[in-house]
Short mmCIF file of C-alpha atoms and ligand atoms in Angstrom, two decimals:
data_model
loop_
_atom_site.label_atom_id
_atom_site.label_comp_id
_atom_site.label_asym_id
_atom_site.label_seq_id
_atom_site.Cartn_x
_atom_site.Cartn_y
_atom_site.Cartn_z
CA MET A 202 52.41 122.30 134.69
CA VAL A 203 50.15 123.90 137.27
CA LEU A 204 51.71 123.86 140.71
CA LYS A 205 49.13 123.73 143.45
CA SER A 206 49.16 126.09 146.43
CA PHE A 207 47.14 125.89 149.64
CA ILE A 208 46.02 129.40 148.66
CA GLU A 209 43.21 129.34 146.16
CA VAL A 210 44.28 130.75 142.79
CA GLU A 211 41.68 131.25 140.02
CA PRO A 212 42.70 130.02 136.53
CA GLU A 213 42.46 133.63 135.27
CA SER A 214 44.74 134.95 138.02
CA HIS A 215 48.09 136.33 136.85
CA PHE A 216 49.75 135.06 140.01
CA PRO A 217 49.71 131.26 140.42
CA LEU A 218 52.49 129.38 142.18
CA ASP A 219 54.25 129.00 138.80
CA ASN A 220 54.77 132.78 138.71
CA LEU A 221 55.76 134.28 142.10
CA PRO A 222 56.71 137.77 140.89
CA TYR A 223 58.61 140.09 143.25
CA GLY A 224 57.58 143.58 144.29
CA ILE A 225 57.88 146.15 147.08
CA PHE A 226 54.77 146.86 149.11
CA LYS A 227 53.65 148.80 152.15
CA PRO A 228 50.75 147.54 154.26
CA ASP A 229 47.91 150.08 154.62
CA GLU A 230 48.71 150.70 158.27
CA PRO A 231 50.09 153.85 159.83
CA GLY A 232 53.84 153.65 160.33
CA SER A 233 54.39 150.55 158.17
CA VAL A 234 57.57 150.43 156.10
CA PRO A 235 58.16 149.27 152.50
CA ARG A 236 59.37 145.68 152.17
CA PRO A 237 59.72 142.91 149.54
CA GLY A 238 56.89 140.54 148.76
CA VAL A 239 55.77 138.00 146.18
CA ALA A 240 52.28 137.84 144.68
CA ILE A 241 50.26 134.63 145.09
CA GLY A 242 46.60 134.70 143.96
CA ASN A 243 45.01 137.70 145.64
CA TYR A 244 47.64 137.82 148.39
CA VAL A 245 51.08 139.24 148.97
CA LEU A 246 53.54 137.08 150.87
CA ASP A 247 55.70 139.34 153.08
CA LEU A 248 59.29 138.19 152.56
CA SER A 249 60.56 140.14 155.56
CA ALA A 250 58.22 138.04 157.73
CA ILE A 251 59.40 134.81 156.06
CA ALA A 252 63.03 135.84 156.64
CA SER A 253 62.29 136.74 160.30
CA ALA A 254 60.78 133.29 160.79
CA CYS A 255 64.11 131.85 159.48
CA LEU A 256 62.32 130.09 156.61
CA PHE A 257 64.89 131.10 154.00
CA ASP A 258 67.12 128.27 155.16
CA GLY A 259 69.15 127.54 151.99
CA PRO A 260 72.92 128.18 151.99
CA LEU A 261 72.82 131.39 149.92
CA LEU A 262 69.95 133.19 151.65
CA LYS A 263 70.22 131.98 155.25
CA LYS A 264 72.23 134.99 156.45
CA THR A 265 71.18 137.67 153.99
CA ASP A 266 69.31 140.85 154.96
CA CYS A 267 68.10 141.39 151.38
CA PHE A 268 64.45 140.87 152.42
CA ASN A 269 64.65 143.62 155.04
CA GLN A 270 65.18 146.37 152.48
CA PRO A 271 62.94 149.05 150.98
CA ASN A 272 63.86 147.88 147.44
CA LEU A 273 64.91 144.68 145.67
CA ASN A 274 68.36 145.91 144.57
CA SER A 275 70.39 143.77 146.94
CA PHE A 276 68.32 140.63 146.17
CA VAL A 277 68.52 141.07 142.39
CA GLY A 278 72.27 141.76 142.72
CA LEU A 279 72.84 138.31 144.27
CA GLY A 280 72.41 136.51 140.95
CA ARG A 281 70.69 133.47 139.55
CA PRO A 282 71.76 130.79 142.10
CA ALA A 283 70.21 132.88 144.91
CA TRP A 284 67.09 133.61 142.81
CA LYS A 285 66.66 129.87 142.18
CA GLU A 286 67.09 129.10 145.86
CA ALA A 287 64.47 131.72 146.81
CA ARG A 288 62.04 130.40 144.20
CA ALA A 289 62.43 126.79 145.37
CA THR A 290 61.98 127.85 149.04
CA LEU A 291 58.86 129.90 148.29
CA GLN A 292 57.25 127.36 145.96
CA LYS A 293 57.68 124.72 148.65
CA LEU A 294 56.41 126.98 151.44
CA LEU A 295 53.26 127.90 149.50
CA SER A 296 52.53 124.44 148.11
CA ALA A 297 49.36 122.57 149.05
CA THR A 298 51.30 119.75 150.67
CA GLU A 299 53.66 121.76 152.90
CA PRO A 300 52.34 122.36 156.45
CA ILE A 301 54.85 124.97 157.78
CA LEU A 302 52.87 128.03 156.66
CA ARG A 303 49.61 126.30 155.71
CA ASP A 304 49.00 125.08 159.26
CA ASN A 305 50.43 128.03 161.18
CA ALA A 306 47.60 130.56 161.58
CA ASP A 307 49.76 133.08 163.48
CA LEU A 308 52.41 133.12 160.76
CA ARG A 309 49.79 133.31 158.01
CA GLN A 310 48.24 136.28 159.77
CA ILE A 311 51.56 138.15 159.74
CA ALA A 312 52.95 137.00 156.40
CA LEU A 313 49.98 136.79 154.00
CA LEU A 314 48.22 140.07 153.27
CA PRO A 315 45.24 140.58 150.97
CA MET A 316 46.47 142.57 147.97
CA ASP A 317 43.69 145.10 148.51
CA ASN A 318 45.27 146.03 151.85
CA VAL A 319 48.67 147.02 150.54
CA GLN A 320 50.15 149.79 148.45
CA MET A 321 52.62 148.80 145.73
CA LEU A 322 55.78 150.89 145.28
CA LEU A 323 58.62 150.91 142.73
CA PRO A 324 60.28 147.48 143.03
CA VAL A 325 63.86 148.69 142.56
CA ALA A 326 65.83 151.89 143.00
CA ILE A 327 66.59 152.58 139.33
CA GLY A 328 70.04 154.13 138.88
CA ASP A 329 70.00 154.21 135.10
CA TYR A 330 67.34 153.64 132.49
CA THR A 331 67.98 153.00 128.81
CA ASP A 332 65.24 152.79 126.18
CA PHE A 333 65.82 150.60 123.12
CA PHE A 334 64.01 150.68 119.76
CA SER A 335 63.80 146.97 118.98
CA SER A 336 60.53 146.41 117.10
CA MET A 337 61.12 146.58 113.37
CA HIS A 338 57.45 147.37 112.72
CA HIS A 339 57.59 150.33 115.12
CA ALA A 340 60.89 151.57 113.64
CA LYS A 341 59.45 151.40 110.14
CA ASN A 342 56.22 153.17 111.05
CA CYS A 343 57.97 155.96 113.05
CA GLY A 344 60.52 156.42 110.28
CA THR A 345 57.76 156.72 107.69
CA ILE A 346 55.80 159.22 109.80
CA PHE A 347 58.76 161.39 110.92
CA ARG A 348 61.06 161.11 107.90
CA GLY A 349 59.03 159.84 104.95
CA PRO A 350 58.52 156.48 103.23
CA GLU A 351 61.72 156.45 101.11
CA ASN A 352 64.09 155.03 103.72
CA PRO A 353 62.10 154.55 106.90
CA ILE A 354 64.67 152.39 108.70
CA ASN A 355 68.24 153.63 108.94
CA LEU A 356 70.92 151.13 107.83
CA ASN A 357 72.45 150.96 111.34
CA TRP A 358 69.19 149.61 112.82
CA PHE A 359 69.82 146.12 111.37
CA HIS A 360 73.37 145.98 112.78
CA LEU A 361 72.89 147.07 116.39
CA PRO A 362 70.11 147.49 118.97
CA ILE A 363 69.54 151.27 118.82
CA ALA A 364 68.85 153.01 122.13
CA TYR A 365 69.07 156.31 123.99
CA HIS A 366 69.88 157.10 127.61
CA ALA A 367 66.54 157.86 129.18
CA ARG A 368 65.54 159.47 132.48
CA ALA A 369 65.39 157.35 135.65
CA SER A 370 64.13 160.02 138.08
CA SER A 371 60.68 160.26 136.49
CA ILE A 372 59.88 156.52 136.47
CA VAL A 373 56.75 155.95 138.55
CA VAL A 374 54.77 152.90 139.62
CA SER A 375 51.43 151.96 138.06
CA GLY A 376 48.56 154.08 139.41
CA THR A 377 50.52 157.35 139.53
CA ASP A 378 48.95 160.26 137.60
CA ILE A 379 50.97 161.67 134.70
CA ILE A 380 50.99 165.47 134.38
CA ARG A 381 50.65 166.65 130.79
CA PRO A 382 54.03 168.16 129.92
CA ARG A 383 54.50 171.66 128.58
CA GLY A 384 57.09 172.35 125.96
CA GLN A 385 57.98 173.56 122.50
CA GLY A 386 56.44 172.34 119.28
CA HIS A 387 57.22 173.00 115.63
CA PRO A 388 56.77 176.59 114.42
CA THR A 389 54.13 176.97 111.75
CA GLY A 390 55.15 179.19 108.84
CA ASN A 391 57.22 182.14 110.06
CA SER A 392 55.90 182.17 113.61
CA ALA A 393 57.88 181.30 116.77
CA PRO A 394 57.75 177.71 117.99
CA TYR A 395 54.58 176.73 119.82
CA PHE A 396 54.88 176.74 123.61
CA GLY A 397 52.28 175.29 125.93
CA PRO A 398 50.72 172.02 127.08
CA SER A 399 51.64 169.22 124.67
CA ARG A 400 48.88 168.52 122.14
CA LYS A 401 50.14 165.07 121.25
CA VAL A 402 50.54 163.01 124.43
CA ASP A 403 50.87 159.33 123.58
CA PHE A 404 51.51 156.01 125.29
CA GLU A 405 54.17 153.53 124.19
CA LEU A 406 53.54 149.82 124.82
CA GLU A 407 56.84 148.47 126.12
CA MET A 408 58.26 145.96 128.51
CA ALA A 409 61.43 146.52 130.50
CA ALA A 410 64.19 144.25 131.80
CA VAL A 411 65.48 144.68 135.35
CA VAL A 412 69.24 144.22 135.59
CA GLY A 413 70.50 141.81 138.26
CA PRO A 414 74.26 141.54 138.85
CA GLY A 415 76.12 144.32 137.05
CA ASN A 416 79.59 144.42 135.50
CA GLU A 417 82.73 146.38 136.36
CA LEU A 418 83.49 149.51 134.39
CA GLY A 419 85.75 148.55 131.48
CA THR A 420 84.45 144.96 131.25
CA THR A 421 81.85 143.47 128.92
CA VAL A 422 79.12 140.85 129.32
CA ASP A 423 79.16 138.03 126.75
CA VAL A 424 75.85 137.73 124.90
CA ASN A 425 75.58 134.06 125.92
CA GLU A 426 75.98 135.04 129.61
CA ALA A 427 73.67 138.03 129.42
CA SER A 428 70.58 136.23 130.76
CA ASN A 429 72.39 135.75 134.09
CA HIS A 430 72.39 139.54 134.41
CA ILE A 431 68.63 139.92 133.89
CA PHE A 432 66.37 139.31 136.88
CA GLY A 433 63.02 139.69 135.15
CA LEU A 434 60.56 141.84 133.24
CA VAL A 435 57.90 144.44 133.94
CA LEU A 436 55.34 146.22 131.76
CA MET A 437 56.34 149.75 130.86
CA ASN A 438 54.53 152.76 129.40
CA ASP A 439 57.03 155.20 127.92
CA TRP A 440 54.65 158.17 127.74
CA SER A 441 55.71 160.39 124.83
CA ALA A 442 54.80 163.94 123.77
CA ARG A 443 55.00 163.61 119.99
CA ASP A 444 54.93 167.34 119.23
CA ILE A 445 57.79 168.06 121.66
CA GLN A 446 59.70 165.00 120.40
CA ALA A 447 59.36 165.83 116.69
CA TRP A 448 60.77 169.36 117.18
CA GLU A 449 63.59 168.62 119.65
CA TYR A 450 65.03 165.25 118.59
CA VAL A 451 67.42 166.39 115.84
CA PRO A 452 70.35 165.69 116.20
CA LEU A 453 70.66 164.14 119.70
CA GLY A 454 67.44 162.14 120.05
CA PRO A 455 64.62 162.00 122.61
CA PHE A 456 64.77 164.40 125.57
CA LEU A 457 61.85 166.35 127.11
CA GLY A 458 59.30 164.61 124.92
CA LYS A 459 59.94 161.44 126.95
CA SER A 460 61.32 162.45 130.37
CA PHE A 461 58.10 163.77 131.96
CA GLY A 462 57.06 160.32 133.15
CA THR A 463 57.45 156.60 132.54
CA THR A 464 55.16 154.08 134.24
CA ILE A 465 56.12 150.52 135.20
CA SER A 466 54.05 147.69 136.65
CA PRO A 467 54.92 146.84 140.27
CA TRP A 468 55.56 143.08 139.94
CA ILE A 469 58.82 141.82 138.39
CA VAL A 470 58.16 138.48 136.69
CA THR A 471 61.40 136.50 136.78
CA LEU A 472 63.02 134.97 133.68
CA ASP A 473 62.79 131.66 135.57
CA ALA A 474 58.96 131.97 135.64
CA LEU A 475 58.93 133.00 131.95
CA GLU A 476 61.15 130.12 130.81
CA PRO A 477 58.26 127.76 129.86
CA PHE A 478 57.02 130.49 127.51
CA SER A 479 60.30 131.15 125.75
CA CYS A 480 60.23 130.91 121.96
CA GLU A 481 62.57 131.41 119.07
CA ALA A 482 63.42 135.01 118.26
CA PRO A 483 62.99 136.24 114.64
CA LYS A 484 65.76 135.32 112.22
CA GLN A 485 68.12 138.26 111.80
CA ASN A 486 69.13 139.28 108.30
CA PRO A 487 71.86 140.48 107.88
CA SER A 488 73.52 138.32 110.50
CA PRO A 489 74.84 140.60 113.27
CA LEU A 490 78.52 140.98 114.21
CA THR A 491 79.94 138.09 116.23
CA TYR A 492 79.58 139.75 119.64
CA LEU A 493 75.80 139.82 119.09
CA VAL A 494 75.43 136.24 117.81
CA GLU A 495 73.69 134.03 120.38
CA LYS A 496 73.90 130.24 120.68
CA THR A 497 70.14 130.26 121.19
CA SER A 498 68.22 133.41 120.51
CA ARG A 499 65.12 133.54 122.74
CA ASN A 500 62.03 135.69 122.96
CA TYR A 501 58.99 135.11 125.15
CA ASP A 502 55.38 134.56 124.12
CA ILE A 503 53.76 137.31 126.19
CA SER A 504 50.35 138.59 125.05
CA LEU A 505 50.02 142.33 125.52
CA GLU A 506 47.00 144.58 125.36
CA VAL A 507 46.29 148.27 125.83
CA LEU A 508 43.01 149.75 127.02
CA ILE A 509 41.99 153.39 127.14
CA LYS A 510 39.28 154.63 129.48
CA PRO A 511 38.39 157.98 127.95
CA SER A 512 37.80 160.87 130.35
CA GLY A 513 34.20 160.85 131.61
CA GLN A 514 33.39 157.37 130.27
CA ALA A 515 32.67 154.37 132.46
CA ASP A 516 34.17 151.71 130.18
CA SER A 517 37.60 151.02 128.80
CA CYS A 518 38.18 150.09 125.14
CA VAL A 519 40.92 147.81 123.86
CA VAL A 520 42.98 149.82 121.39
CA THR A 521 45.69 147.32 120.50
CA ARG A 522 46.91 143.74 121.02
CA SER A 523 50.54 142.83 120.52
CA ASN A 524 53.11 140.30 121.72
CA PHE A 525 56.60 140.53 123.21
CA ASN A 526 57.76 137.99 120.60
CA HIS A 527 57.63 140.68 117.88
CA LEU A 528 60.95 142.09 119.11
CA TYR A 529 63.75 141.77 116.54
CA TRP A 530 66.61 142.38 119.00
CA THR A 531 66.50 140.20 122.12
CA ILE A 532 66.98 141.56 125.64
CA THR A 533 70.21 139.56 125.90
CA GLN A 534 71.56 141.20 122.73
CA GLN A 535 70.54 144.57 124.17
CA LEU A 536 72.47 143.87 127.37
CA ALA A 537 75.59 142.59 125.61
CA HIS A 538 75.55 145.57 123.26
CA HIS A 539 75.12 148.00 126.18
CA THR A 540 78.36 146.74 127.78
CA ILE A 541 80.45 146.20 124.62
CA ASN A 542 82.20 149.57 125.10
CA GLY A 543 82.93 148.77 128.77
CA CYS A 544 79.91 150.61 130.18
CA ASN A 545 79.06 149.26 133.63
CA LEU A 546 75.54 148.18 134.55
CA ARG A 547 74.32 148.09 138.14
CA PRO A 548 71.63 146.07 139.92
CA GLY A 549 68.24 147.69 139.41
CA ASP A 550 69.08 149.38 136.10
CA LEU A 551 66.19 149.27 133.66
CA PHE A 552 66.17 148.52 129.90
CA GLY A 553 63.02 149.44 127.97
CA THR A 554 62.48 147.19 124.94
CA GLY A 555 61.14 149.98 122.78
CA THR A 556 57.55 150.15 121.60
CA ILE A 557 56.33 146.64 120.79
CA SER A 558 54.39 146.91 117.54
CA GLY A 559 53.39 143.88 115.53
CA PRO A 560 52.96 143.79 111.74
CA GLU A 561 49.19 144.41 111.59
CA PRO A 562 47.61 147.83 112.25
CA GLU A 563 45.61 146.28 115.15
CA SER A 564 48.91 145.46 116.85
CA TYR A 565 50.63 148.85 116.69
CA GLY A 566 52.03 149.90 120.05
CA CYS A 567 51.26 153.65 120.26
CA LEU A 568 48.73 156.23 119.07
CA LEU A 569 51.32 157.80 116.75
CA GLU A 570 51.08 154.60 114.69
CA LEU A 571 47.45 153.66 115.44
CA THR A 572 46.15 157.08 114.29
CA TRP A 573 49.00 157.70 111.84
CA ASN A 574 50.08 160.89 113.62
CA GLY A 575 46.52 162.00 114.22
CA GLN A 576 45.29 161.57 110.64
CA LYS A 577 42.99 158.61 111.40
CA PRO A 578 41.14 159.10 114.71
CA LEU A 579 40.35 155.97 116.73
CA SER A 580 36.80 155.40 117.86
CA LEU A 581 36.50 154.55 121.54
CA GLY A 582 32.96 153.67 122.59
CA GLY A 583 31.03 156.91 122.21
CA THR A 584 34.01 159.13 121.43
CA THR A 585 37.17 159.41 119.31
CA ARG A 586 40.83 160.11 120.00
CA THR A 587 43.88 161.08 118.01
CA PHE A 588 46.12 161.59 121.08
CA LEU A 589 45.37 161.44 124.80
CA GLU A 590 43.14 163.99 126.52
CA ASP A 591 43.21 165.07 130.16
CA GLY A 592 41.42 162.48 132.27
CA ASP A 593 42.15 159.58 129.90
CA GLU A 594 43.45 156.49 131.65
CA VAL A 595 45.71 154.03 129.82
CA THR A 596 46.12 150.47 131.10
CA PHE A 597 48.43 147.71 129.86
CA PHE A 598 47.99 144.02 130.62
CA GLY A 599 50.47 141.28 129.81
CA TYR A 600 50.43 137.54 130.40
CA CYS A 601 51.68 134.17 129.20
CA GLN A 602 48.96 131.56 128.66
CA GLY A 603 49.77 128.14 130.12
CA ASN A 604 47.57 125.08 130.00
CA GLY A 605 44.83 126.11 132.46
CA TYR A 606 46.83 128.92 134.07
CA LYS A 607 48.45 132.27 133.33
CA VAL A 608 51.80 133.74 134.25
CA GLY A 609 50.99 137.44 134.20
CA PHE A 610 52.31 140.88 134.99
CA GLY A 611 49.20 142.43 136.54
CA ARG A 612 48.44 145.92 135.30
CA CYS A 613 50.38 149.00 134.34
CA SER A 614 48.16 152.07 134.31
CA GLY A 615 48.27 155.83 134.51
CA LYS A 616 45.93 158.78 133.97
CA ILE A 617 46.79 162.00 132.17
CA VAL A 618 46.06 165.06 134.30
CA PRO A 619 46.17 168.72 133.15
CA SER A 620 49.37 170.78 132.93
CA PRO A 621 49.81 173.27 135.77
CA GLN A 622 48.45 176.71 134.82
O1 LIG H 965 61.90 157.08 114.95
C1 LIG H 965 62.06 157.95 115.82
O2 LIG H 965 62.47 159.08 115.55
C2 LIG H 965 61.78 157.66 117.26
C3 LIG H 965 60.71 157.05 117.68
C4 LIG H 965 60.49 156.78 119.12
O3 LIG H 965 59.66 157.42 119.77
C5 LIG H 965 61.37 155.74 119.67
C6 LIG H 965 61.39 155.36 121.11
O4 LIG H 965 61.03 155.99 122.10
C7 LIG H 965 61.90 153.98 121.28
C8 LIG H 965 60.79 153.00 121.16
O5 LIG H 965 59.86 153.10 121.97
O6 LIG H 965 60.85 152.10 120.32
CA1 LIG H 966 60.11 154.33 123.90
MG1 LIG H 967 59.03 158.12 129.10
#
């Protein structure tokens, strides 16, 4: 259903009233401070202004100061009943038939800002970030490339959602330049390992879940309760230096080949907004252990695409199209598995899904797969690429297609800039 707002929203917009994603923004004015907002059409609704006007009048949010914060951690930590109350309040306030904001020009002036006049920041303070490996197609392709075609997917992969502890400090918001990392690559012959700017910088098409309420150390979250601990999703580019990764990852896994930068989109689309686009997750064979068996196993139908604007070129080229629904392990299984040993999660923690590759070559989620480790260059308009060059800009888009409207994530982009000399 398309909900109607008094603010005009184009059918192609990612931000109709059905969406209302949350972010942190700063108005382009000297001295302004970061604050929470929701996106509606081409505007940002300032939630600190709505709270100051006492318009969050439901029982759970009436007295909270969670909208006067420089991040969304305290809001996401409140849990689903508070999220539902906020969504109902905001959908009513922005609806075409509700006069409170529609007919109050002074309040509109303060609370509704054109998106072009604000700067988006990281939506949450991310304490911990974990990156999963949940697309079977990606696991198979990487295994074939790094370890050979005999046994591309390790036996454990089908029994648990594989992950590694990734680096939170280098997560940046869309629009931030990514500095080409320097590091070690494989020695050739008898020479010393290569050292210098990475020659194989790649993107990884991922999405990430933002944790809401956490759990106490020593306790676990039941897989059928796990969705109550997930506030929503963002787009994520897990930039990867394949030469550094291939040399360093044995035996402990990814390290400096991944930690030089990870980009996320600024707007968190809530699971409540995604609910109409939920779909059945792939059947799992073998059946997982009981603690990972869900009563209903849900994915979301989210179309994803990646564009590269090569350095010096005016136009971007689409390099792949994929879908969130290709994930084998669901985000709720990931969360339950993460806590099964008693590990505590905290509000604002981030879970990357892993690269989301589909079965066809046109749906592979990174250049490692798309160019088969550089063996098959991609043509991009007037040029070709194996891996990313300085000045290349990579942009992800993601959206759910409704009947005459979209629930989207906006963009997640970043440009590779040269290593320091
Ligand atoms: O198969 C491997 O050795 C690792 C491949 C990756 O780069 C995995 C990773 O970062 C997780 C993912 O994006 O799926
Ligand atoms: Ca990754
Ligand atoms: Mg990364």
